[in-house]
XYZ file of N, CA and C in Angstrom:
339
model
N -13.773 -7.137 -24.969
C -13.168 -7.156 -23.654
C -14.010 -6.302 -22.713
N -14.242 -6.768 -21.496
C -15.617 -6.185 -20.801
C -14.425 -5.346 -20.055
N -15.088 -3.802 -19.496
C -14.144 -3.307 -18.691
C -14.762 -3.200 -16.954
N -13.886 -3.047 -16.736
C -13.700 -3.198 -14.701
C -14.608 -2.259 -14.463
N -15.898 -2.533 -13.560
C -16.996 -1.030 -12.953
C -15.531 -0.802 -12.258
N -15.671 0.469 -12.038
C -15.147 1.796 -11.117
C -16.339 1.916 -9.673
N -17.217 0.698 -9.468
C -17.616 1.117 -8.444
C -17.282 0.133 -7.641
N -15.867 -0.616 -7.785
C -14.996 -0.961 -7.000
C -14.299 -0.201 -6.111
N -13.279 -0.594 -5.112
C -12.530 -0.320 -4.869
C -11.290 -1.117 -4.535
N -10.343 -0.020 -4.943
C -9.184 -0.811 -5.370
C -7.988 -0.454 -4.008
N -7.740 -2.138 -3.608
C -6.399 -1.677 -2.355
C -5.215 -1.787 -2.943
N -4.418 -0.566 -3.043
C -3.766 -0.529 -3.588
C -1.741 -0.777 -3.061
N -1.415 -2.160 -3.169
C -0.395 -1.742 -2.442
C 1.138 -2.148 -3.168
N 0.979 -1.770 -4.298
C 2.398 -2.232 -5.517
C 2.055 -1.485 -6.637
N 3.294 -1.141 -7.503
C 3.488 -0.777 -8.549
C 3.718 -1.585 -9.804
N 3.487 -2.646 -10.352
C 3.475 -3.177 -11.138
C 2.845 -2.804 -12.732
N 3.972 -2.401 -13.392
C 3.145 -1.676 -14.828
C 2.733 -0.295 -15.224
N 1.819 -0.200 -15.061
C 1.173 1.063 -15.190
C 0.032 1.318 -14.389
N -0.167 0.099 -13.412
C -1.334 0.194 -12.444
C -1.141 1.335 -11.180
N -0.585 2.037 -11.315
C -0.695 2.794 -10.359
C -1.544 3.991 -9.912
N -1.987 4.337 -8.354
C -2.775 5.123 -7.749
C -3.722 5.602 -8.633
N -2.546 6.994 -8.832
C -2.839 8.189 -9.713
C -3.824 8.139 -10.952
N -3.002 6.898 -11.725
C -3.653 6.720 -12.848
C -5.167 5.944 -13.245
N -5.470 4.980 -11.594
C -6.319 4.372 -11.694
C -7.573 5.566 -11.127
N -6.814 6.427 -9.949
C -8.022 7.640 -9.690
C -8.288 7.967 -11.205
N -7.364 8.319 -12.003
C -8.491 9.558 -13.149
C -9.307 8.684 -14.022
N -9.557 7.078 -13.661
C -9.973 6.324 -14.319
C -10.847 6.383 -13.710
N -11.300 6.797 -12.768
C -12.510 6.718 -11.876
C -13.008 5.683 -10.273
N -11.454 5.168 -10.227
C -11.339 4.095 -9.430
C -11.275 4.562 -7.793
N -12.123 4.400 -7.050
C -11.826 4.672 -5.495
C -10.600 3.699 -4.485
N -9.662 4.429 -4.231
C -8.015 3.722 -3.839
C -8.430 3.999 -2.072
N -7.890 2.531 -1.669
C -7.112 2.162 -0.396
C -5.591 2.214 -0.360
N -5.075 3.134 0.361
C -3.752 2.812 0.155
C -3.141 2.109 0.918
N -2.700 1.292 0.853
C -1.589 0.187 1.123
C -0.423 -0.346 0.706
N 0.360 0.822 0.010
C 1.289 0.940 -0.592
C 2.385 0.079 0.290
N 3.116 -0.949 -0.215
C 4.191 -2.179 0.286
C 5.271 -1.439 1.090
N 6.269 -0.594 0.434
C 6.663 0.116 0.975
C 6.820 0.874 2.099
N 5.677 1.781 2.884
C 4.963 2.161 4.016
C 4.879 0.968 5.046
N 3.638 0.476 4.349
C 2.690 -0.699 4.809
C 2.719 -1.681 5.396
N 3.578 -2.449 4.663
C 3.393 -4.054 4.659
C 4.526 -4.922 5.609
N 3.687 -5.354 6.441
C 4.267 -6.463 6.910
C 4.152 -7.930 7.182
N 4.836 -8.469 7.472
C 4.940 -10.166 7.750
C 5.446 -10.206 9.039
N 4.079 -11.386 9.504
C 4.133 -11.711 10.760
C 5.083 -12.314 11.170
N 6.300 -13.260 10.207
C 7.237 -13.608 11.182
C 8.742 -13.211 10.307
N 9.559 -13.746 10.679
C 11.160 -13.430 9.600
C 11.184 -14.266 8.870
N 11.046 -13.858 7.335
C 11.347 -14.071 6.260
C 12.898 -14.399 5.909
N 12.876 -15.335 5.234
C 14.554 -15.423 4.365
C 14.958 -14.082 4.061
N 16.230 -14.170 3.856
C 16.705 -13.148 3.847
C 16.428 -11.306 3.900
N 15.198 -11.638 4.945
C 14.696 -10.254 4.886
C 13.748 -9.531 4.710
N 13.524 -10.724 3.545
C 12.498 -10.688 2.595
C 11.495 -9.336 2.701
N 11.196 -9.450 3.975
C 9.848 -8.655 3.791
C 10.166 -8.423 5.555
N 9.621 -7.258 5.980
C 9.576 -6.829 6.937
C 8.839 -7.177 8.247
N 9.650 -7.311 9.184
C 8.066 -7.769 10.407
C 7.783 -6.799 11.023
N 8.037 -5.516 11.254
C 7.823 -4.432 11.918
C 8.138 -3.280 11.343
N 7.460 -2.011 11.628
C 7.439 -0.919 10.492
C 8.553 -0.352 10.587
N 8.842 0.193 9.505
C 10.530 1.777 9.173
C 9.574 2.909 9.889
N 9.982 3.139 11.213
C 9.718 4.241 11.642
C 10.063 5.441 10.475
N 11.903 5.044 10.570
C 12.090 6.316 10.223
C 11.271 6.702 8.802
N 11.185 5.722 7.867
C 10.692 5.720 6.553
C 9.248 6.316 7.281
N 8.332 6.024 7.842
C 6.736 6.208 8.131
C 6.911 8.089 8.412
N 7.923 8.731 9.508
C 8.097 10.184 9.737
C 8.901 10.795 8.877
N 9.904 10.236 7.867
C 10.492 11.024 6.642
C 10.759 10.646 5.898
N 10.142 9.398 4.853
C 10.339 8.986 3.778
C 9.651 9.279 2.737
N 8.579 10.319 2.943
C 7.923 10.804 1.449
C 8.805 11.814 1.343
N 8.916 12.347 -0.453
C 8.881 13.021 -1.093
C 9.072 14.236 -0.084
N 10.626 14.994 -0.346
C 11.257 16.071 0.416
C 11.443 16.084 1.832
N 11.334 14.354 2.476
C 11.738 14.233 3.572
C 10.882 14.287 4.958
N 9.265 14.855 4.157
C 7.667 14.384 4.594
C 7.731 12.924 5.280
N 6.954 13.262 6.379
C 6.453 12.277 7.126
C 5.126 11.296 6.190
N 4.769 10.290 6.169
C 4.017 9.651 5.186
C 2.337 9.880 5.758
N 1.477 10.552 4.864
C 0.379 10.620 4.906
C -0.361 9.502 4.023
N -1.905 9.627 3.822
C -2.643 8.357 3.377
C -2.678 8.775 2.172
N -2.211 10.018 1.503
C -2.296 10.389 0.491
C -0.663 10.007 -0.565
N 0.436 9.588 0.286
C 1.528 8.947 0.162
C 1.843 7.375 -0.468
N 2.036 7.475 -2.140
C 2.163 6.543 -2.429
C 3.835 6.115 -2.876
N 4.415 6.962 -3.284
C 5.504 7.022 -3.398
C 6.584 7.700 -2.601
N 7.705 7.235 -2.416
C 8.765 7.824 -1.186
C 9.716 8.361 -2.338
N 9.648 9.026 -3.770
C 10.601 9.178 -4.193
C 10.138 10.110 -5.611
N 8.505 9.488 -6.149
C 8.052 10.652 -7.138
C 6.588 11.199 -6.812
N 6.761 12.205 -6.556
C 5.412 12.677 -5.997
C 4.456 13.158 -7.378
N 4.637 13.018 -8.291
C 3.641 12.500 -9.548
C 2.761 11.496 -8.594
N 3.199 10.568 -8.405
C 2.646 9.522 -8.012
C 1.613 9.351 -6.995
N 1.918 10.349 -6.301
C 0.983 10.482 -5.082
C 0.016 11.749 -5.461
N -1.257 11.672 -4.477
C -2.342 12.444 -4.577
C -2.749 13.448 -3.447
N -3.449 14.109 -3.692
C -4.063 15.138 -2.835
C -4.789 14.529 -1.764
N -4.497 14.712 -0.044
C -5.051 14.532 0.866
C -6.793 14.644 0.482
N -7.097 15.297 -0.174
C -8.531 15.779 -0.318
C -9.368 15.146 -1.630
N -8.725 14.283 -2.204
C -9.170 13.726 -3.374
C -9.932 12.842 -2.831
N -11.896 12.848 -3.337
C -12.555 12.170 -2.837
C -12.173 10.485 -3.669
N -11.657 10.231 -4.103
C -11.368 8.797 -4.556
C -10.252 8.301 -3.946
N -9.923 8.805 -2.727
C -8.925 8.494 -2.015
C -9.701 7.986 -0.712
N -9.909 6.600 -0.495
C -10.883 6.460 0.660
C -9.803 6.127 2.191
N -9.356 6.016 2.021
C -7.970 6.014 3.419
C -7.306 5.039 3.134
N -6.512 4.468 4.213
C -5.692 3.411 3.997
C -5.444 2.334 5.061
N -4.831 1.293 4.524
C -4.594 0.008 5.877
C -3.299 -0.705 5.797
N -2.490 -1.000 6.729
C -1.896 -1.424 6.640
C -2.114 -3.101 6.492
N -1.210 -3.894 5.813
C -1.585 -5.284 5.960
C -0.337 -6.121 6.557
N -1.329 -7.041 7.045
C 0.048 -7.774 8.041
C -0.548 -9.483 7.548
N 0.325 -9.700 6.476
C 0.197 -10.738 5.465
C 1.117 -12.108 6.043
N 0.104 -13.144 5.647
C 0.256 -14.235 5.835
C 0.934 -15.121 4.859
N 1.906 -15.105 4.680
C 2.704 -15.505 3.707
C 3.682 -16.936 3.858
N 3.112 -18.046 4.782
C 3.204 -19.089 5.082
C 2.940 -20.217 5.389
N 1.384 -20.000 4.738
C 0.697 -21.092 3.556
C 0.246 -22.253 4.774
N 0.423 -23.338 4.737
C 0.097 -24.615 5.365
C 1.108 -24.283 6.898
N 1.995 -23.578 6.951
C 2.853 -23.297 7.729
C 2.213 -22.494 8.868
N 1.347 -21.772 8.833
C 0.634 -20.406 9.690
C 0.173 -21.146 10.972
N -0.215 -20.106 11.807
C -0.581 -20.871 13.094
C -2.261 -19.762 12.286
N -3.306 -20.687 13.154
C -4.477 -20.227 13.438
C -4.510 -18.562 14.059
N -4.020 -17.822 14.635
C -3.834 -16.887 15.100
C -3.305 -15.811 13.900
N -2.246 -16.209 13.112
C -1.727 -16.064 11.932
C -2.785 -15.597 10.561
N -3.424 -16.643 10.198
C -4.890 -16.627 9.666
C -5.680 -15.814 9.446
N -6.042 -15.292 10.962
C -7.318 -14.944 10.975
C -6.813 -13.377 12.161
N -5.684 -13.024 11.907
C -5.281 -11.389 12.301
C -5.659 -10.550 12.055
């Protein structure tokens, strides 16, 4: 089984498994954070909710860990295990994504945001 160079970088924006931040930094992996949570939105309204079209203020100024405003070093709003040191050079910043999640449906504008 061939393993993954570390001279990737990895955007990181879900918890699925054991793939997370923390664990992929001490693996040697350089992280974008884009954690779903924070992050992520959809350009238009989703079924039931689904997914957000505009950000949780309040979550973005006090949803980390002890009621912290969310930094790029903020991966979790609830175990700060999880999250890393502002100063960790394998922490290369972060982006928010504003995902296209409506396939044949999208307008051109949609696309290419």
């Amino acid at each position: 089984m061939e393993k993954i160079s570390t001279d990737v970088t990895v955007q990181h924006w879900w918890f699925p498994g054991g793939s997370i931040p923390v664990q992929l930094m001490k693996q040697g992996f350089s992280i974008v954070n884009s954690v779903q949570v924070f992050l992520y939105l959809d350009g238009r309204f989703a079924e039931n909710r689904q997914f957000p079209w505009t950000l949780n203020l309040t979550l973005l100024w006090s949803g980390a860990p002890g009621g912290k405003g969310w930094a790029l070093n903020i991966f979790s709003t609830n175990d700060p295990t999880n999250n890393t040191s502002i100063d960790n050079p394998l922490l290369r910043g972060s982006i928010m994504a504003v995902w296209n999640d409506w396939g044949n449906n999208a307008t051109p504008l949609e696309i290419y945001y």
